[in-house]
Amino acid sequence: MNLRLSALVVLLVALLALGSPLAAQETALIVGSISDASGAVIPGARLTFAHLATGTEYTTATNETGNFRSPPLRIGEYIVVAEADGFKQYSGSGISLSINDTRELNIQLEIGAVTEVIEVEASAPLLQT
């Protein structure tokens, strides 16, 4: 009986180990930077990635060098919103992600009231790695 239980545990562990890479393959990333009109980076800018089909939102922020990396995103179409204090909000739609995509999205925020929104409808080019 112990041999049978041990074999079952080994099989279960093997299946879990195989399942993780398969799940990871069904995601994509958006990477990039946020700067102002002069090219100065904006650390601490907030980004929201909204999956259009499900309404699920993922968030991140730029680091001290103005760069960001999204969490692993489900494949599909997204709207990306970027905002920072003292700048107009950026909203980009039409960003379509496929399995294993890494999209580069460099955003330039304009100085202005937070109530103003800049909308961009374009697809970010695929980053060649």
Short mmCIF file of N, CA and C in Angstrom, two decimals, residues 27-129:
data_model
loop_
_atom_site.label_atom_id
_atom_site.label_comp_id
_atom_site.label_asym_id
_atom_site.label_seq_id
_atom_site.Cartn_x
_atom_site.Cartn_y
_atom_site.Cartn_z
N THR A 27 0.46 33.44 -21.24
CA THR A 27 0.47 34.82 -20.80
C THR A 27 1.39 35.65 -21.68
N ALA A 28 1.34 36.96 -21.45
CA ALA A 28 2.17 37.90 -22.20
C ALA A 28 2.58 39.03 -21.26
N LEU A 29 3.48 39.88 -21.72
CA LEU A 29 3.97 41.01 -20.92
C LEU A 29 3.93 42.29 -21.73
N ILE A 30 3.79 43.40 -21.02
CA ILE A 30 3.97 44.72 -21.61
C ILE A 30 5.07 45.38 -20.80
N VAL A 31 6.11 45.84 -21.48
CA VAL A 31 7.24 46.52 -20.82
C VAL A 31 7.44 47.87 -21.48
N GLY A 32 8.08 48.78 -20.77
CA GLY A 32 8.35 50.08 -21.38
C GLY A 32 8.77 51.10 -20.36
N SER A 33 8.60 52.36 -20.73
CA SER A 33 8.98 53.45 -19.84
C SER A 33 7.96 54.57 -19.97
N ILE A 34 7.97 55.45 -18.97
CA ILE A 34 7.11 56.63 -18.99
C ILE A 34 7.99 57.84 -18.76
N SER A 35 7.83 58.83 -19.64
CA SER A 35 8.62 60.06 -19.53
C SER A 35 7.72 61.25 -19.81
N ASP A 36 8.29 62.46 -19.61
CA ASP A 36 7.54 63.67 -19.94
C ASP A 36 8.00 64.16 -21.31
N ALA A 37 7.48 65.31 -21.75
CA ALA A 37 7.79 65.83 -23.09
C ALA A 37 9.28 66.12 -23.28
N SER A 38 10.00 66.42 -22.20
CA SER A 38 11.43 66.71 -22.32
C SER A 38 12.27 65.44 -22.32
N GLY A 39 11.64 64.29 -22.08
CA GLY A 39 12.37 63.02 -22.04
C GLY A 39 12.76 62.60 -20.64
N ALA A 40 12.44 63.42 -19.63
CA ALA A 40 12.74 63.06 -18.25
C ALA A 40 11.82 61.92 -17.80
N VAL A 41 12.38 60.95 -17.14
CA VAL A 41 11.59 59.80 -16.69
C VAL A 41 10.67 60.19 -15.54
N ILE A 42 9.57 59.44 -15.42
CA ILE A 42 8.59 59.70 -14.35
C ILE A 42 8.52 58.48 -13.45
N PRO A 43 9.26 58.50 -12.34
CA PRO A 43 9.17 57.37 -11.41
C PRO A 43 7.85 57.41 -10.64
N GLY A 44 7.35 56.24 -10.29
CA GLY A 44 6.12 56.16 -9.49
C GLY A 44 4.84 56.39 -10.26
N ALA A 45 4.89 56.45 -11.60
CA ALA A 45 3.66 56.58 -12.38
C ALA A 45 2.87 55.27 -12.26
N ARG A 46 1.56 55.38 -12.18
CA ARG A 46 0.70 54.22 -12.00
C ARG A 46 0.15 53.76 -13.36
N LEU A 47 0.18 52.45 -13.59
CA LEU A 47 -0.34 51.87 -14.82
C LEU A 47 -1.42 50.85 -14.49
N THR A 48 -2.47 50.84 -15.30
CA THR A 48 -3.54 49.86 -15.19
C THR A 48 -3.70 49.20 -16.55
N PHE A 49 -3.72 47.88 -16.57
CA PHE A 49 -3.92 47.11 -17.79
C PHE A 49 -5.28 46.43 -17.66
N ALA A 50 -6.26 46.84 -18.48
CA ALA A 50 -7.62 46.31 -18.40
C ALA A 50 -7.88 45.36 -19.56
N HIS A 51 -8.18 44.11 -19.25
CA HIS A 51 -8.49 43.09 -20.25
C HIS A 51 -9.92 43.32 -20.73
N LEU A 52 -10.09 43.60 -22.02
CA LEU A 52 -11.41 43.98 -22.53
C LEU A 52 -12.45 42.87 -22.42
N ALA A 53 -12.07 41.64 -22.68
CA ALA A 53 -13.04 40.55 -22.69
C ALA A 53 -13.57 40.21 -21.30
N THR A 54 -12.72 40.33 -20.27
CA THR A 54 -13.13 39.91 -18.93
C THR A 54 -13.32 41.07 -17.96
N GLY A 55 -12.76 42.24 -18.30
CA GLY A 55 -12.83 43.37 -17.39
C GLY A 55 -11.82 43.30 -16.25
N THR A 56 -10.98 42.28 -16.26
CA THR A 56 -9.97 42.11 -15.23
C THR A 56 -8.91 43.21 -15.37
N GLU A 57 -8.52 43.79 -14.23
CA GLU A 57 -7.50 44.83 -14.24
C GLU A 57 -6.26 44.39 -13.50
N TYR A 58 -5.11 44.72 -14.07
CA TYR A 58 -3.82 44.44 -13.47
C TYR A 58 -3.12 45.79 -13.30
N THR A 59 -2.35 45.95 -12.23
CA THR A 59 -1.70 47.23 -12.01
C THR A 59 -0.21 47.06 -11.72
N THR A 60 0.53 48.12 -11.99
CA THR A 60 1.94 48.20 -11.65
C THR A 60 2.32 49.67 -11.61
N ALA A 61 3.56 49.95 -11.34
CA ALA A 61 4.05 51.33 -11.31
C ALA A 61 5.46 51.35 -11.88
N THR A 62 5.88 52.53 -12.34
CA THR A 62 7.23 52.66 -12.85
C THR A 62 8.22 52.67 -11.69
N ASN A 63 9.41 52.18 -11.96
CA ASN A 63 10.46 52.18 -10.93
C ASN A 63 11.19 53.53 -10.94
N GLU A 64 12.29 53.63 -10.21
CA GLU A 64 13.01 54.90 -10.09
C GLU A 64 13.62 55.37 -11.40
N THR A 65 13.75 54.48 -12.39
CA THR A 65 14.27 54.89 -13.70
C THR A 65 13.16 55.09 -14.73
N GLY A 66 11.90 55.08 -14.27
CA GLY A 66 10.77 55.32 -15.17
C GLY A 66 10.34 54.12 -15.99
N ASN A 67 10.92 52.96 -15.72
CA ASN A 67 10.59 51.74 -16.46
C ASN A 67 9.52 50.94 -15.74
N PHE A 68 8.77 50.16 -16.50
CA PHE A 68 7.76 49.29 -15.90
C PHE A 68 7.74 47.94 -16.61
N ARG A 69 7.19 46.97 -15.92
CA ARG A 69 6.98 45.63 -16.45
C ARG A 69 5.64 45.18 -15.89
N SER A 70 4.73 44.83 -16.77
CA SER A 70 3.41 44.39 -16.31
C SER A 70 3.53 43.04 -15.60
N PRO A 71 2.54 42.72 -14.79
CA PRO A 71 2.47 41.34 -14.30
C PRO A 71 2.13 40.44 -15.49
N PRO A 72 2.26 39.13 -15.38
CA PRO A 72 1.86 38.26 -16.49
C PRO A 72 0.39 38.53 -16.83
N LEU A 73 0.13 38.83 -18.10
CA LEU A 73 -1.22 39.18 -18.56
C LEU A 73 -1.82 38.06 -19.39
N ARG A 74 -3.12 37.85 -19.23
CA ARG A 74 -3.84 36.90 -20.08
C ARG A 74 -3.79 37.38 -21.52
N ILE A 75 -3.81 36.47 -22.45
CA ILE A 75 -3.83 36.88 -23.85
C ILE A 75 -5.16 37.56 -24.14
N GLY A 76 -5.16 38.46 -25.12
CA GLY A 76 -6.36 39.19 -25.48
C GLY A 76 -6.06 40.66 -25.71
N GLU A 77 -7.12 41.45 -25.77
CA GLU A 77 -6.98 42.88 -26.05
C GLU A 77 -7.07 43.70 -24.76
N TYR A 78 -6.24 44.75 -24.68
CA TYR A 78 -6.12 45.55 -23.47
C TYR A 78 -6.25 47.04 -23.74
N ILE A 79 -6.69 47.74 -22.69
CA ILE A 79 -6.58 49.19 -22.61
C ILE A 79 -5.56 49.46 -21.51
N VAL A 80 -4.58 50.33 -21.82
CA VAL A 80 -3.56 50.68 -20.84
C VAL A 80 -3.77 52.12 -20.42
N VAL A 81 -3.86 52.35 -19.11
CA VAL A 81 -4.03 53.70 -18.57
C VAL A 81 -2.80 54.00 -17.72
N ALA A 82 -2.18 55.17 -17.98
CA ALA A 82 -1.03 55.61 -17.19
C ALA A 82 -1.36 56.97 -16.60
N GLU A 83 -1.00 57.15 -15.33
CA GLU A 83 -1.26 58.42 -14.68
C GLU A 83 -0.18 58.73 -13.66
N ALA A 84 0.09 60.01 -13.51
CA ALA A 84 1.05 60.50 -12.53
C ALA A 84 0.61 61.89 -12.10
N ASP A 85 0.92 62.25 -10.87
CA ASP A 85 0.53 63.56 -10.36
C ASP A 85 1.12 64.68 -11.21
N GLY A 86 0.26 65.64 -11.59
CA GLY A 86 0.69 66.79 -12.38
C GLY A 86 0.70 66.55 -13.88
N PHE A 87 0.23 65.37 -14.32
CA PHE A 87 0.24 65.05 -15.75
C PHE A 87 -1.16 64.63 -16.20
N LYS A 88 -1.42 64.82 -17.50
CA LYS A 88 -2.67 64.34 -18.08
C LYS A 88 -2.64 62.81 -18.11
N GLN A 89 -3.79 62.21 -17.94
CA GLN A 89 -3.90 60.76 -17.98
C GLN A 89 -3.72 60.28 -19.42
N TYR A 90 -3.02 59.17 -19.59
CA TYR A 90 -2.84 58.53 -20.89
C TYR A 90 -3.72 57.29 -20.92
N SER A 91 -4.42 57.09 -22.04
CA SER A 91 -5.23 55.89 -22.22
C SER A 91 -4.98 55.35 -23.62
N GLY A 92 -4.41 54.16 -23.70
CA GLY A 92 -4.12 53.54 -25.00
C GLY A 92 -4.93 52.28 -25.18
N SER A 93 -5.63 52.17 -26.29
CA SER A 93 -6.45 50.97 -26.54
C SER A 93 -5.96 50.26 -27.79
N GLY A 94 -6.51 49.09 -28.03
CA GLY A 94 -6.14 48.32 -29.22
C GLY A 94 -4.83 47.57 -29.06
N ILE A 95 -4.41 47.32 -27.83
CA ILE A 95 -3.18 46.57 -27.60
C ILE A 95 -3.57 45.10 -27.47
N SER A 96 -3.22 44.33 -28.48
CA SER A 96 -3.60 42.93 -28.54
C SER A 96 -2.39 42.05 -28.21
N LEU A 97 -2.57 41.15 -27.24
CA LEU A 97 -1.49 40.28 -26.81
C LEU A 97 -1.78 38.83 -27.19
N SER A 98 -0.76 38.17 -27.72
CA SER A 98 -0.83 36.75 -28.04
C SER A 98 0.04 35.98 -27.05
N ILE A 99 0.00 34.68 -27.12
CA ILE A 99 0.77 33.84 -26.22
C ILE A 99 2.26 34.16 -26.35
N ASN A 100 2.91 34.38 -25.20
CA ASN A 100 4.35 34.65 -25.10
C ASN A 100 4.79 35.99 -25.67
N ASP A 101 3.86 36.89 -25.99
CA ASP A 101 4.24 38.22 -26.48
C ASP A 101 4.95 39.01 -25.39
N THR A 102 5.88 39.84 -25.81
CA THR A 102 6.44 40.88 -24.95
C THR A 102 6.34 42.16 -25.76
N ARG A 103 5.41 43.00 -25.40
CA ARG A 103 5.17 44.26 -26.12
C ARG A 103 5.90 45.39 -25.45
N GLU A 104 6.51 46.26 -26.25
CA GLU A 104 7.16 47.44 -25.70
C GLU A 104 6.23 48.63 -25.90
N LEU A 105 5.98 49.36 -24.83
CA LEU A 105 5.10 50.52 -24.87
C LEU A 105 5.77 51.65 -24.10
N ASN A 106 6.28 52.63 -24.84
CA ASN A 106 6.91 53.79 -24.22
C ASN A 106 5.92 54.94 -24.28
N ILE A 107 5.59 55.48 -23.11
CA ILE A 107 4.53 56.47 -22.98
C ILE A 107 5.14 57.82 -22.63
N GLN A 108 4.64 58.86 -23.29
CA GLN A 108 5.07 60.22 -22.97
C GLN A 108 3.86 60.96 -22.41
N LEU A 109 3.93 61.36 -21.15
CA LEU A 109 2.83 62.08 -20.51
C LEU A 109 3.01 63.58 -20.70
N GLU A 110 1.89 64.27 -20.88
CA GLU A 110 1.89 65.72 -21.01
C GLU A 110 1.55 66.36 -19.68
N ILE A 111 2.20 67.48 -19.40
CA ILE A 111 1.89 68.22 -18.19
C ILE A 111 0.48 68.76 -18.31
N GLY A 112 -0.28 68.68 -17.24
CA GLY A 112 -1.65 69.19 -17.28
C GLY A 112 -2.48 68.66 -16.13
N ALA A 113 -3.73 69.02 -16.16
CA ALA A 113 -4.67 68.61 -15.12
C ALA A 113 -4.96 67.12 -15.25
N VAL A 114 -5.15 66.47 -14.13
CA VAL A 114 -5.43 65.05 -14.11
C VAL A 114 -6.76 64.74 -14.78
N THR A 115 -7.67 65.73 -14.86
CA THR A 115 -8.99 65.49 -15.46
C THR A 115 -8.91 65.35 -16.97
N GLU A 116 -7.82 65.79 -17.59
CA GLU A 116 -7.67 65.65 -19.03
C GLU A 116 -7.11 64.27 -19.35
N VAL A 117 -7.63 63.66 -20.42
CA VAL A 117 -7.20 62.32 -20.82
C VAL A 117 -6.70 62.36 -22.25
N ILE A 118 -5.54 61.75 -22.48
CA ILE A 118 -5.00 61.60 -23.83
C ILE A 118 -5.29 60.16 -24.24
N GLU A 119 -6.06 59.96 -25.32
CA GLU A 119 -6.38 58.62 -25.79
C GLU A 119 -5.58 58.30 -27.04
N VAL A 120 -4.99 57.12 -27.07
CA VAL A 120 -4.21 56.66 -28.21
C VAL A 120 -4.78 55.33 -28.61
N GLU A 121 -5.08 55.18 -29.91
CA GLU A 121 -5.58 53.90 -30.40
C GLU A 121 -4.57 53.36 -31.39
N ALA A 122 -3.69 52.51 -30.88
CA ALA A 122 -2.66 51.92 -31.72
C ALA A 122 -2.16 50.66 -31.04
N SER A 123 -1.58 49.79 -31.83
CA SER A 123 -1.03 48.58 -31.28
C SER A 123 0.46 48.75 -31.09
N ALA A 124 0.94 48.35 -29.93
CA ALA A 124 2.38 48.44 -29.66
C ALA A 124 3.10 47.38 -30.46
N PRO A 125 4.26 47.70 -31.04
CA PRO A 125 4.99 46.71 -31.82
C PRO A 125 5.55 45.60 -30.92
N LEU A 126 5.71 44.42 -31.50
CA LEU A 126 6.24 43.29 -30.77
C LEU A 126 7.72 43.50 -30.53
N LEU A 127 8.16 43.32 -29.29
CA LEU A 127 9.56 43.46 -28.93
C LEU A 127 10.31 42.22 -29.38
N GLN A 128 11.35 42.40 -30.16
CA GLN A 128 12.15 41.27 -30.64
C GLN A 128 13.22 40.97 -29.61
N THR A 129 13.16 39.77 -29.03
CA THR A 129 14.14 39.41 -28.01
C THR A 129 15.10 38.39 -28.54
#
